[in-house]
Coordinates of C-alpha atoms and ligand atoms in Angstrom, one line a residue:
M1 CA 199.6 60.2 141.2
P2 CA 203.3 61.2 141.0
K3 CA 204.5 59.8 137.8
L4 CA 206.1 55.9 138.2
P5 CA 209.7 55.1 137.0
Q6 CA 209.5 53.2 133.7
S7 CA 212.9 51.9 134.3
T8 CA 215.4 51.1 137.2
R9 CA 219.3 50.5 137.7
G10 CA 220.1 46.8 138.6
W11 CA 223.0 44.4 138.5
I12 CA 223.0 41.7 136.2
L13 CA 225.5 38.7 136.4
N14 CA 227.7 38.6 133.2
R15 CA 230.1 35.5 134.4
R16 CA 230.3 33.0 136.8
P17 CA 233.3 34.0 139.3
V18 CA 235.9 31.4 139.2
A19 CA 237.5 31.9 143.0
S20 CA 237.2 35.8 144.4
P21 CA 234.2 37.7 142.9
S22 CA 235.7 40.3 140.5
P23 CA 234.0 43.5 139.2
D24 CA 234.0 42.3 135.5
D25 CA 231.3 39.4 136.7
V26 CA 228.9 41.9 136.8
T27 CA 227.3 44.8 135.3
L28 CA 225.1 47.7 136.5
T29 CA 222.4 48.4 133.7
D30 CA 219.0 49.8 133.0
L31 CA 216.3 47.5 133.9
P32 CA 212.8 47.8 132.4
L33 CA 209.7 48.1 134.7
P34 CA 206.8 46.6 133.4
D35 CA 203.5 48.2 133.8
L36 CA 201.5 47.2 136.8
Q37 CA 199.2 43.9 136.6
D38 CA 196.3 43.3 139.6
G39 CA 197.9 42.0 142.4
Q40 CA 201.5 43.7 142.0
V41 CA 203.2 46.5 143.9
L42 CA 205.9 48.7 142.6
V43 CA 208.5 49.4 145.6
R44 CA 211.5 51.7 145.6
N45 CA 214.2 49.7 147.5
T46 CA 215.9 51.4 150.3
H47 CA 218.7 48.8 151.4
M48 CA 219.7 45.5 150.1
A49 CA 221.9 43.3 152.0
V50 CA 224.9 41.6 150.2
L51 CA 225.3 38.2 151.9
P52 CA 228.6 35.6 151.5
S53 CA 226.3 32.6 150.1
M54 CA 225.3 35.1 147.3
L55 CA 229.0 33.7 145.7
G56 CA 227.4 30.4 145.7
L57 CA 224.6 31.8 143.6
M58 CA 226.7 33.3 141.2
R59 CA 229.8 30.7 140.9
A60 CA 227.2 27.5 141.1
G61 CA 230.2 25.3 141.2
P62 CA 230.5 21.5 142.8
L63 CA 231.4 23.2 146.2
D64 CA 228.3 25.6 146.3
Q65 CA 226.0 22.5 145.2
R66 CA 227.8 20.7 148.7
L67 CA 227.3 23.5 150.6
G68 CA 224.3 25.2 149.1
V69 CA 220.7 24.6 149.2
H70 CA 220.2 23.3 145.5
G71 CA 221.0 19.9 144.6
P72 CA 219.6 16.3 144.8
H73 CA 217.4 15.4 148.1
N74 CA 217.0 19.3 149.3
P75 CA 213.9 20.5 150.3
H76 CA 215.2 24.0 149.6
S77 CA 216.0 24.0 145.6
A78 CA 214.0 26.9 144.9
Y79 CA 216.9 28.9 146.0
L80 CA 218.4 28.3 142.7
P81 CA 222.0 29.9 141.1
Y82 CA 221.8 33.4 139.5
T83 CA 221.0 33.1 135.7
L84 CA 223.8 34.5 133.8
G85 CA 222.4 37.8 132.2
D86 CA 220.1 38.1 134.3
P87 CA 219.7 40.8 137.3
M88 CA 220.6 39.1 140.6
T89 CA 218.5 38.6 143.5
G90 CA 218.6 39.0 147.3
P91 CA 216.8 40.4 150.6
A92 CA 215.8 44.2 150.2
L93 CA 213.7 46.3 151.9
G94 CA 211.5 48.8 150.4
E95 CA 208.5 51.7 150.3
V96 CA 205.7 50.5 148.4
L97 CA 205.3 53.6 145.7
A98 CA 202.2 52.1 144.0
S99 CA 199.9 49.1 144.1
R100 CA 197.1 47.1 142.6
A101 CA 196.5 45.0 145.6
D102 CA 194.6 45.1 148.3
T103 CA 197.0 43.9 150.9
L104 CA 199.6 46.9 150.4
Q105 CA 199.3 50.6 149.7
P106 CA 201.9 53.0 148.9
G107 CA 204.4 54.1 151.7
D108 CA 204.0 50.8 153.5
T109 CA 207.4 49.0 154.2
V110 CA 208.2 45.8 152.7
R111 CA 210.7 43.3 153.1
H112 CA 211.5 41.0 149.6
M113 CA 214.1 38.9 147.6
L114 CA 214.4 41.6 144.5
G115 CA 217.4 43.2 146.0
W116 CA 220.4 44.2 143.6
R117 CA 218.1 47.1 141.7
E118 CA 216.4 50.3 142.7
H119 CA 213.0 49.1 142.1
A120 CA 211.4 46.2 141.8
T121 CA 207.8 45.4 140.3
A122 CA 206.1 41.8 141.9
P123 CA 203.2 40.3 142.9
A124 CA 202.2 41.5 146.8
D125 CA 202.0 38.3 148.1
T126 CA 205.7 37.9 147.1
M127 CA 206.4 41.1 149.9
E128 CA 206.2 40.8 153.3
H129 CA 204.9 44.2 155.2
I130 CA 207.2 45.2 157.8
Q131 CA 205.6 47.0 161.3
P132 CA 208.9 48.4 162.5
K133 CA 207.3 49.9 165.7
G134 CA 210.0 51.9 166.1
L135 CA 213.0 49.9 165.6
P136 CA 215.2 50.8 162.6
P137 CA 213.9 49.2 159.5
S138 CA 217.6 48.2 158.1
L139 CA 217.2 45.5 161.1
F140 CA 215.0 43.7 159.3
L141 CA 217.5 42.9 157.0
G142 CA 219.9 41.7 159.9
A143 CA 219.1 41.0 163.6
L144 CA 215.5 40.9 163.0
G145 CA 216.0 39.0 159.6
L146 CA 217.3 35.5 158.3
N147 CA 220.9 36.2 160.0
G148 CA 219.2 37.1 163.4
L149 CA 217.2 34.0 163.1
T150 CA 220.6 32.0 161.7
A151 CA 222.3 33.0 165.4
Y152 CA 219.0 32.5 167.2
A153 CA 218.3 29.1 165.9
G154 CA 221.4 27.9 165.4
L155 CA 222.1 28.4 169.3
T156 CA 219.3 27.6 170.6
L157 CA 217.7 24.6 168.4
A158 CA 221.0 23.0 166.9
A159 CA 223.4 23.3 169.6
T160 CA 220.8 23.6 172.5
L161 CA 223.0 26.2 174.4
R162 CA 222.6 25.3 177.9
T163 CA 223.3 27.7 180.8
G164 CA 227.0 27.5 182.0
D165 CA 228.2 26.9 178.5
T166 CA 231.6 28.1 177.3
V167 CA 230.7 29.2 173.9
F168 CA 233.1 29.6 170.8
V169 CA 232.0 31.7 167.6
S170 CA 234.0 32.2 164.5
A171 CA 233.8 34.9 162.1
A172 CA 232.7 36.7 165.4
G173 CA 232.5 40.2 163.8
G174 CA 230.2 39.5 160.9
S175 CA 226.7 39.6 160.8
V176 CA 225.7 36.2 162.2
G177 CA 228.7 35.9 164.5
S178 CA 228.6 39.3 166.2
L179 CA 224.9 38.1 167.1
A180 CA 225.7 34.7 168.0
G181 CA 228.1 35.7 170.7
Q182 CA 225.8 38.2 172.0
I183 CA 222.8 35.8 172.1
A184 CA 224.9 32.9 173.5
R185 CA 225.4 35.3 176.5
L186 CA 221.9 36.4 176.9
K187 CA 220.7 32.8 176.9
G188 CA 223.0 32.3 179.7
A189 CA 226.6 31.1 178.3
A190 CA 229.1 31.3 181.1
R191 CA 232.0 31.9 178.6
V192 CA 232.1 33.6 175.1
I193 CA 234.9 34.0 172.6
G194 CA 235.1 34.7 169.5
S195 CA 237.3 34.8 166.5
A196 CA 238.3 37.7 164.1
G197 CA 241.1 38.8 161.2
T198 CA 241.8 41.8 162.9
S199 CA 243.1 43.3 166.4
G200 CA 241.1 45.9 165.9
K201 CA 237.6 43.9 165.2
C202 CA 239.3 41.7 168.2
D203 CA 238.8 44.8 170.5
R204 CA 235.3 45.4 169.1
L205 CA 234.3 42.1 170.2
K206 CA 235.3 42.6 173.8
A207 CA 234.5 46.2 173.9
E208 CA 230.9 47.0 172.4
F209 CA 229.9 42.8 171.8
G210 CA 230.6 41.6 175.2
F211 CA 232.9 38.6 174.4
D212 CA 235.2 37.4 177.0
A213 CA 237.7 36.7 174.7
A214 CA 238.8 37.2 171.4
I215 CA 241.5 35.5 168.8
N216 CA 242.9 37.5 165.8
Y217 CA 243.0 34.1 163.7
T218 CA 245.8 36.0 161.6
D219 CA 248.0 35.9 164.9
D220 CA 249.6 32.7 166.4
D221 CA 248.6 29.3 165.8
L222 CA 244.6 28.7 166.2
T223 CA 244.7 25.7 168.2
K224 CA 247.1 27.4 171.1
Q225 CA 245.1 30.6 171.3
L226 CA 241.8 28.8 171.8
H227 CA 243.3 26.6 174.8
Q228 CA 244.3 29.8 176.0
A229 CA 241.1 31.4 175.8
A230 CA 239.3 28.3 176.9
P231 CA 241.3 26.7 179.4
D232 CA 238.5 24.3 180.4
G233 CA 237.5 23.3 176.8
I234 CA 234.6 24.4 174.8
D235 CA 231.1 23.4 175.3
V236 CA 229.5 24.9 172.1
Y237 CA 231.1 26.0 168.8
F238 CA 229.2 28.1 166.6
D239 CA 230.9 27.6 163.1
N240 CA 231.1 30.0 160.3
V241 CA 234.2 29.0 159.0
G242 CA 235.1 25.5 158.7
G243 CA 238.9 24.7 158.1
D244 CA 241.5 25.4 160.5
H245 CA 239.1 27.1 162.9
L246 CA 237.0 23.6 162.9
H247 CA 240.2 21.8 163.5
A248 CA 241.3 24.1 166.4
A249 CA 237.5 23.6 167.9
I250 CA 237.5 20.1 167.6
E251 CA 240.9 20.0 169.3
C252 CA 239.7 22.2 172.2
M253 CA 236.1 20.4 172.8
R254 CA 235.1 19.1 176.0
H255 CA 233.4 15.5 176.0
H256 CA 229.8 15.5 174.3
G257 CA 230.4 19.0 172.8
R258 CA 227.9 20.3 170.4
I259 CA 229.6 22.1 167.2
V260 CA 226.9 23.7 164.6
L261 CA 228.1 23.9 161.0
C262 CA 226.7 27.2 159.7
G263 CA 228.9 28.1 156.9
M264 CA 232.2 27.4 155.6
L265 CA 234.1 30.9 154.7
S266 CA 237.2 29.3 154.8
Q267 CA 236.5 27.6 151.8
Y268 CA 234.5 30.2 149.8
L269 CA 236.8 31.7 147.8
S270 CA 239.0 28.7 147.0
G271 CA 236.2 26.8 145.6
G272 CA 236.9 24.1 148.7
G273 CA 239.0 21.1 148.0
E274 CA 237.5 17.5 148.3
A275 CA 237.1 18.0 152.3
G276 CA 235.0 20.7 152.0
G277 CA 236.3 22.4 154.9
L278 CA 236.2 19.7 157.4
P279 CA 239.7 19.1 158.9
A280 CA 241.9 15.9 159.3
N281 CA 241.1 15.6 163.1
V282 CA 237.4 15.2 162.7
S283 CA 237.4 11.6 163.7
A284 CA 238.4 13.1 167.2
A285 CA 234.6 13.7 167.1
I286 CA 234.4 9.8 167.9
G287 CA 236.5 9.4 171.1
K288 CA 235.1 12.9 172.1
S289 CA 231.3 12.0 171.3
L290 CA 230.9 15.2 170.0
T291 CA 227.6 15.8 167.8
L292 CA 228.1 17.9 164.6
T293 CA 224.9 19.4 163.5
G294 CA 224.5 20.8 160.0
F295 CA 222.1 23.4 160.3
H296 CA 220.4 25.7 157.4
V297 CA 217.9 28.6 158.3
F298 CA 215.5 27.9 155.6
D299 CA 214.4 24.9 157.9
H300 CA 213.3 27.5 160.5
L301 CA 211.5 30.1 158.1
D302 CA 208.1 29.2 160.0
G303 CA 209.7 30.7 163.0
V304 CA 211.7 29.7 166.1
P305 CA 210.1 29.6 169.5
G306 CA 211.2 32.8 171.5
F307 CA 212.8 34.6 168.6
A308 CA 210.1 36.7 167.4
E309 CA 209.6 38.2 171.1
D310 CA 213.5 38.0 172.3
M311 CA 215.2 39.9 169.7
P312 CA 212.9 43.0 169.5
S313 CA 213.0 43.3 173.2
W314 CA 216.5 42.6 173.1
I315 CA 217.0 45.6 170.7
A316 CA 214.6 47.8 172.2
A317 CA 216.2 47.4 175.8
R318 CA 219.7 48.1 174.2
Q319 CA 220.9 44.6 175.2
I320 CA 222.3 43.4 172.6
T321 CA 224.3 45.6 169.5
C322 CA 223.5 45.1 166.0
P323 CA 226.4 46.3 163.9
Q324 CA 226.3 47.5 160.5
T325 CA 228.7 48.5 157.5
V326 CA 226.5 50.8 155.0
F327 CA 227.8 51.3 151.6
D328 CA 225.8 54.2 149.9
G329 CA 224.4 53.7 146.4
I330 CA 223.2 51.0 143.9
D331 CA 226.8 51.6 142.2
R332 CA 228.7 50.5 145.3
A333 CA 226.7 47.2 145.7
H334 CA 229.2 44.9 144.1
E335 CA 231.9 46.5 146.4
A336 CA 230.2 45.8 149.5
F337 CA 229.8 42.3 148.2
Q338 CA 233.5 42.1 147.9
A339 CA 234.2 43.5 151.1
L340 CA 232.9 40.5 153.3
F341 CA 235.4 37.8 151.8
H342 CA 238.3 40.4 152.9
G343 CA 237.0 41.2 156.4
H344 CA 236.2 45.0 155.6
T345 CA 233.2 44.9 157.3
T346 CA 231.8 44.3 160.5
G347 CA 228.3 42.9 161.5
Q348 CA 225.5 43.2 158.8
T349 CA 226.6 44.3 155.2
L350 CA 224.1 46.9 153.6
V351 CA 223.6 48.7 150.5
R352 CA 221.7 51.8 151.1
L353 CA 220.0 52.8 148.3
Ligands
LIG401 N1 223.6 28.2 157.7 C1 222.8 29.0 157.3 O1 221.3 29.0 157.4 C2 223.0 30.7 157.4 C3 222.7 31.4 157.2 C4 223.4 32.9 157.3 C5 224.7 32.9 157.2 N2 225.4 31.6 157.1 C6 226.6 31.4 156.9 O2 227.3 32.1 158.1 C7 228.8 32.6 157.8 C8 228.5 34.0 158.2 O3 227.6 34.8 157.3 P1 227.9 36.5 157.7 O4 226.5 37.0 156.8 O5 227.5 36.8 159.3 O6 229.0 36.7 157.1 P2 229.5 38.1 157.3 O7 229.0 39.2 157.8 O8 229.9 38.4 155.7 O9 231.2 37.9 157.8 C9 231.9 37.5 156.9 C10 233.4 37.8 158.2 O10 234.0 36.5 158.0 C11 235.4 36.7 158.1 N3 236.0 35.9 157.1 C12 236.0 35.9 155.8 N4 236.7 35.4 155.2 C13 237.4 34.4 156.3 C14 238.2 33.4 156.1 N5 238.6 32.8 155.3 N6 238.2 32.8 157.4 C15 238.0 33.3 158.4 N7 237.3 34.5 158.7 C16 236.7 34.7 157.6 C17 235.5 38.1 157.8 O11 235.7 39.0 159.0 P3 237.4 39.0 159.5 O12 238.1 38.1 158.5 O13 237.9 40.0 159.6 O14 237.3 37.9 160.9 C18 234.2 38.6 157.0 O15 234.1 40.0 157.6 C19 228.8 32.4 156.5 O16 229.6 30.9 156.2 C20 227.6 32.4 155.9 O17 227.3 31.8 154.6 C21 224.8 30.5 157.2

């Protein structure tokens, strides 16, 4: 048996970011790898995902408690903020190097939550055995992972998407947004509009991801642009951003339109004000009989009807494009994380280890 590593490199949280993430918040350090116990496996991580929600786990402030899944009356309180001085965690993909469990063998590909490090030792029952079946394994951290499920369940369950709908998706160049726009089209939307922060990204939305129209939110007034892109109004707004985007969408919603509150990117760096991303015109939801649905993918981890069949077959048939931005090396993990908040990435942002 090859000699197994006794230590690995991983990122620990030094201090809680106040607003934007800073390199001083974290340190890449050597972490010990304890000897394998019965039932455990040692995994060499091949990819890890960075997600905007990790800022909430680092910061753990009042906004993060409102936005996040920790806090009272919440069934997801297991998703706890990171502990200062401890290695950070998150979705990762790896190869089993050694196993003292019957269920996993060396060479198996596993998905687990011990990202932000090069190796991990953990009970085998906390690892999910992945069978890629010819699909690129890294997609199991994106389109075939939580973000694909988020886009799919957000549209089909929370928004109850219907054939012929006009759909608006914000942060449409991101991981969830780029998939949501394409899923909306594949599920029968008549017109799909996306927003992004650069003209280059807007071009990609139309050319590569099949959006009918793309709005650069840094250009002109958002409401004006949205009215132009959807002159007959919007049936479904998939909101990843909140704030001005939600304001513009409410202005352009049709009577009985449905809004899915999936994320509030506009609030994450500022820490949010008291309104937490809800705009002043939210009361128009009464006059227009709008439905605003808070959505969290953790409510759907047991599966969403259609997802396990649709997504792999769309990918295999090249009916859906799964963009990724890949940073190489554990040293670049925090740089990758910071890039999320500055529009420097498209699709799922991954670190290849
Ligand atoms: N509810 C759930 O279960 C669930 C699950 C997963 C993710 N989410 C949420 O879904 C949203 C998207 O996540 P993701 O993983 O797809 O993100 P992502 O891939 O990191 O995409 C983020 C993109 O959003 C845009 N953005 C960043 N700050 C912005 C701002 N202030 N205003 C407008 N756009 C901004 C940036 O692109 P441009 O600025 O260039 O457009 C950036 O590339 C996040 O809010 C996340 O927290 C929710």
